C-alpha cells in the first residue's frame, strides 16, 4: 500500500520520480494474489443467509449446579516490555508478563480462586466484569475494597456463572486499564450440547496502547534522559505529519490498536477449513466503539456480556462497545483470505497509510498468509 | 484513588517519599470495605439469567383513549448558576432554575399543555423528542415555527403518547442543548398491568457541561475581567496536564459529565432493597455514545425511544446513543454497593485520575454509601 | 437560526444593538411556519406503534436462482470538483464524476460485471462490502489482488446476493475512502412479494469530506501558491473560532458531513404523501457512528448489512455505525415537514451555529420546503 507521503509527493510538481520508484513495486497491475484462479462458478448457497439462520442458537442455562471442581489461577501484575509490533517495544503494566493477560477458561459452576499479586509501583484491584460475584469480590477499588497495595496480594473467590464470554480488568485507575491490565474469561457450559460445536473458537481482546512516553509510566524512567522527539522518532507511529489526516485520525494514531496485544500485520490470523463452524469472541477495553467487519461472509451475533441472544441476527459488521463482550459465529463457506477488521479507517491504518491496527485475516486451509503477515508467523499457510 | 500525578512522581527516581505518604492512607492493604463479611455461600440463582428471562415484558399499547385530564406545565428558560459538583459552579441556560430541567410525568392520553417562557438573551424553541405531536407543535426552529423570541412565551399542546420514556430539548441551537435546556418525559400506561411493578424507577438524564468559560455565555460576562487561566484554576477539571492522557481523554475532560446534573461523587445513588425490581431510564443529550455498565447484575434492555422491545435481552453493558432513550430493568438479587457507570474511562475519571463523571452506585438497604459519596448526601445509608 | 457569534456579542456589555438588528429579522415572535393551522384534533392512532408493529416483515430469501440476466456497470475513478454546498467546491477523488458514486441497482441472482477504470494518480481497488463474492473478486488490495495501477482497469464479476442494501468502496487506502470513492448497492428480491410495497425508497450515503486543503490532494496543487488561511477564508466551514465550541465539536466541523454528497441545506428532501409506506436505506463510510433521528414518527429497523431483521423494532433514533448498512421504514401518518438528522449536534450545525451537515426533511405533499432549503431545489413543494 502506497503511503500518504508518497501520494502527497506524487501530487506535487516534479515529484514523480519517487512515486515511480515505489509504484514500480506496488502497482504492477492488478494481479490476483494468492495464486487465485479465475472466478469459479458461483455457490448460490453462499448468497443467502439461509444456512446461517438454520443454525441452532446458544441455549442459556436454566440452572447451574456446582461442579465441586476448584480452579486456581495466579495473576501477577508487573511492568514488562511489550512488543505490539515486533521490534517496537513499550513498557506497560502487564499480567503474567503479557498484555493483555491470559484467557481464563473454566466451566459453569466451578469454584474459582484467583490470586492477584501486585508487583506494580502503585495499588490495584481487579474487577470481574460481567460476573455476578458476591459484593466483597467485586474488585471496585474504594467501593468494595481498599486497593491491593504495592507488594501485596489478594485472593478473589467466586463461582463460574453461565457459559459465555466475560472479562477482567483493573478497576483502580484508568492508566492500568489503558496499559492492558485486562484479560478475557471464557466459561463453557456444563452440557456442551447447549452450544453448537465450534471447530474454531477465537477470543479477541481489543486494546489500545499509547505510544506517548508520558503515558508509559515506567518507560518514562527509561527515557528520562531522552528528548521527547528523539524518543518518538524510533517509533513507527511517531512521525505524524500535522498537515495530513484530520484531527480525529491523528488522535487515533497516537495509539497502537491491538487484537490480543498485537497490531497488524503482527496479529494472529484465524485459520479455518472449509465448512468449519467458527466462533469469535470480542472484548473491548478501549475508549471507542469498534464496528468489526468480516469480508466474504455473513455472521450471526449470538451473545453479549455472557448472555445468549434470543434472536441471533445475520450481519457482517458488529459494533463492539467499550466494556462489552460480543460473540459471533459463521460458517466457513467461502474459501480464500478474508480481512476481519474495525471499519473506522483510522484504526486500520498507521500514519503512513500502511494497513495497521485492528486487522486480522481469516485464512482458509490451502491458502497462503498475506505477504505482509508472513514475517510475523512461523508458518505461512 | 491515587492520582496520576502521584503515580508519576512515584515512578520518578527518589520520589517515593510523597508516594509513601499517600500510600499510607490509601494502600494499607486490601481491606474489604463496607463491613463486608467473608464470602457467603454462593447464590446459584444469581449465576444465570433464568429469573431475568422469566420476567414479563412491557406490553405495548394496542390503542390509547383520551383521559380527558389536562396536565399543565410551565418551563421557564433562564440563566442560572449550576453546581455539577457542589462548590464548583458554572452559569448555564437552565429550565426552572435547574439543568437539566424537571422530569415531566403524565399518563397516556392526557391532554398536555406546556408553556415555555423564554427569559434567555436569545431565541429558543422546544422539541418534544420522540413524541408524535402535530406538526405545528414540533418545536423545530425554522422548520415548524419561528424561534420564541427573548422575553416571549409559547404554549405547546399535545396528547401524551404510549407509555415510555421521552425527552424534550432546545431545537434552536447547539449551545442551548449543550447547556442542558433538556429534560426527560415519563409516560405511564393507562393500564398499569401492562408493565411489571417496579419498586424503584429512576430516570437518568445524561449531560455534558463544558467548563470552558467561552462556552458558558453568561459566565463570560462574569469572568470578563478575569484572565482565562485563573478562572480555570479554581475549577477541579481545569488543570489538564498536556503531558498526561491521550488527546481523546484530554478532550473529554474539558466537560463535566453528569447524571441528572451532577458529576460523581455528587451523583444521587440508587437505593434498593433485596428482591426489588428496578427500572432505570436513560436519556442522552450529549454528543457521545455511553456504554452503561452495571456491576454484580445482568439487566434487561426493555425499551427504547418510548417503544417496548419485543425481545428484551439480558446484558450488563448497554450503549446509550445521543438522542436515544433506553430503559433497562434488573432484579436486586445481589446485596452490596455496585457501581453503575459509563465504561469509557475518560468519562469516569477527572484529570487527576479521581473517579468522576458518569458514575453512580446501586446501594442495597443495610449498606453504607461509598465514603466519597457521603459528603454529598444527607443520609449515608 | 442565530449564530454563535451573534449570541456571544449579545452577551457582551452594550452589544445589544447588533443583536437587535438580527433579532428583528429572526425573532419576530414564535410564528408558526408553513401556514400551519391551529392544532388539529389529535389522531390517536399515531400515538402508538400498533400500526407499525402490524406491518409485514421483510422476508429473507430461502434460496436464489440465477436470473441469467447480465448487468454491466462502469465506474471511472478520477479527480473532480465537487460541491457539497453549491458555490463551495473541493477537489476529490470521484466515481463517474460524483462523490459518492452512483447507486448500483440489481436483482438477486443477476450476473454482475463491473469495470473499474482508474484515472487517479495512484492505485486503487474496490471492495464489495457485505457481498459474499468469490475471493479473487473481494477487492482488498494486498489481500486478494495487487492494486489497480494508475491508468489501468479491472473487471469484477459476481452474482447479486439476497435482496438488501450493500456498499462498495476503495479498499486501497483511507484517503480514497475519505474522498468518497464509495457508493451504495441496492438488490431487489426475485419475488417482490417478500417485501412490503414502498411508495418511497431512499438510499442515503453518509460521507464526511475534509475541507482541509492538505487532505484534498489534487486541490493542494491548485492551492500551491496560496496561503493556507486565505484558502480557508473562502470556505463556509473555514473560520472556526478557537474560543467557541469544545474540542470535539471543532474537530467535527473541519468536515462537510453529507447525505448523498450534499450538506444541509443543499440535501435532497424526502417527499411523501399521506399514508405512504417509506423506506430509507443508510450506508455509512465515515469514521463515526451517527444516531439518525426522525421527528414526528416512529420507524422500524428492518434490516442491516443486507439481512432482514427477524424482529423489526419500533424506535425513532437509530445508530448507524461505520461500515454498516441500516434499513428503516415508516408510515407517513403525520402531515408536516419533519427533520431527519444525526443527533450529534456538531454534525448538524456549522461553526457559525447555522443548521448544516447531516440533516434533511421529510416533506408531505401540500407542504412547502423549509425556507432555507428552497434555493437548492428546483421546486419548493
Short mmCIF file of C-alpha atoms in Angstrom, two decimals, chain A residues 39, chain C residues 69-75 104 106 110-116 128 137 153-160:
data_model
loop_
_atom_site.label_atom_id
_atom_site.label_comp_id
_atom_site.label_asym_id
_atom_site.label_seq_id
_atom_site.Cartn_x
_atom_site.Cartn_y
_atom_site.Cartn_z
CA UNK A 39 -13.71 -16.75 -10.84
CA UNK C 69 -29.52 -11.56 -16.81
CA UNK C 70 -26.18 -9.77 -17.17
CA UNK C 71 -25.81 -6.37 -15.54
CA UNK C 72 -22.79 -4.33 -16.57
CA UNK C 73 -21.56 -1.19 -14.87
CA UNK C 74 -18.54 1.02 -15.41
CA UNK C 75 -17.05 3.01 -12.56
CA UNK C 104 -25.94 0.30 -8.39
CA UNK C 106 -29.88 -5.05 -9.49
CA UNK C 110 -28.18 -11.28 -11.69
CA UNK C 111 -24.72 -11.77 -13.21
CA UNK C 112 -22.92 -8.56 -12.38
CA UNK C 113 -19.87 -7.26 -14.23
CA UNK C 114 -18.30 -4.03 -13.08
CA UNK C 115 -15.37 -2.43 -14.88
CA UNK C 116 -13.34 -0.17 -12.62
CA UNK C 128 -17.96 -5.05 -2.50
CA UNK C 137 -13.22 -10.52 -6.54
CA UNK C 153 -8.68 -1.07 -15.26
CA UNK C 154 -10.02 -4.24 -13.70
CA UNK C 155 -13.25 -6.18 -14.20
CA UNK C 156 -15.08 -7.52 -11.15
CA UNK C 157 -17.62 -10.30 -11.66
CA UNK C 158 -20.05 -11.70 -9.09
CA UNK C 159 -23.66 -12.79 -8.68
CA UNK C 160 -26.12 -10.48 -6.88
#
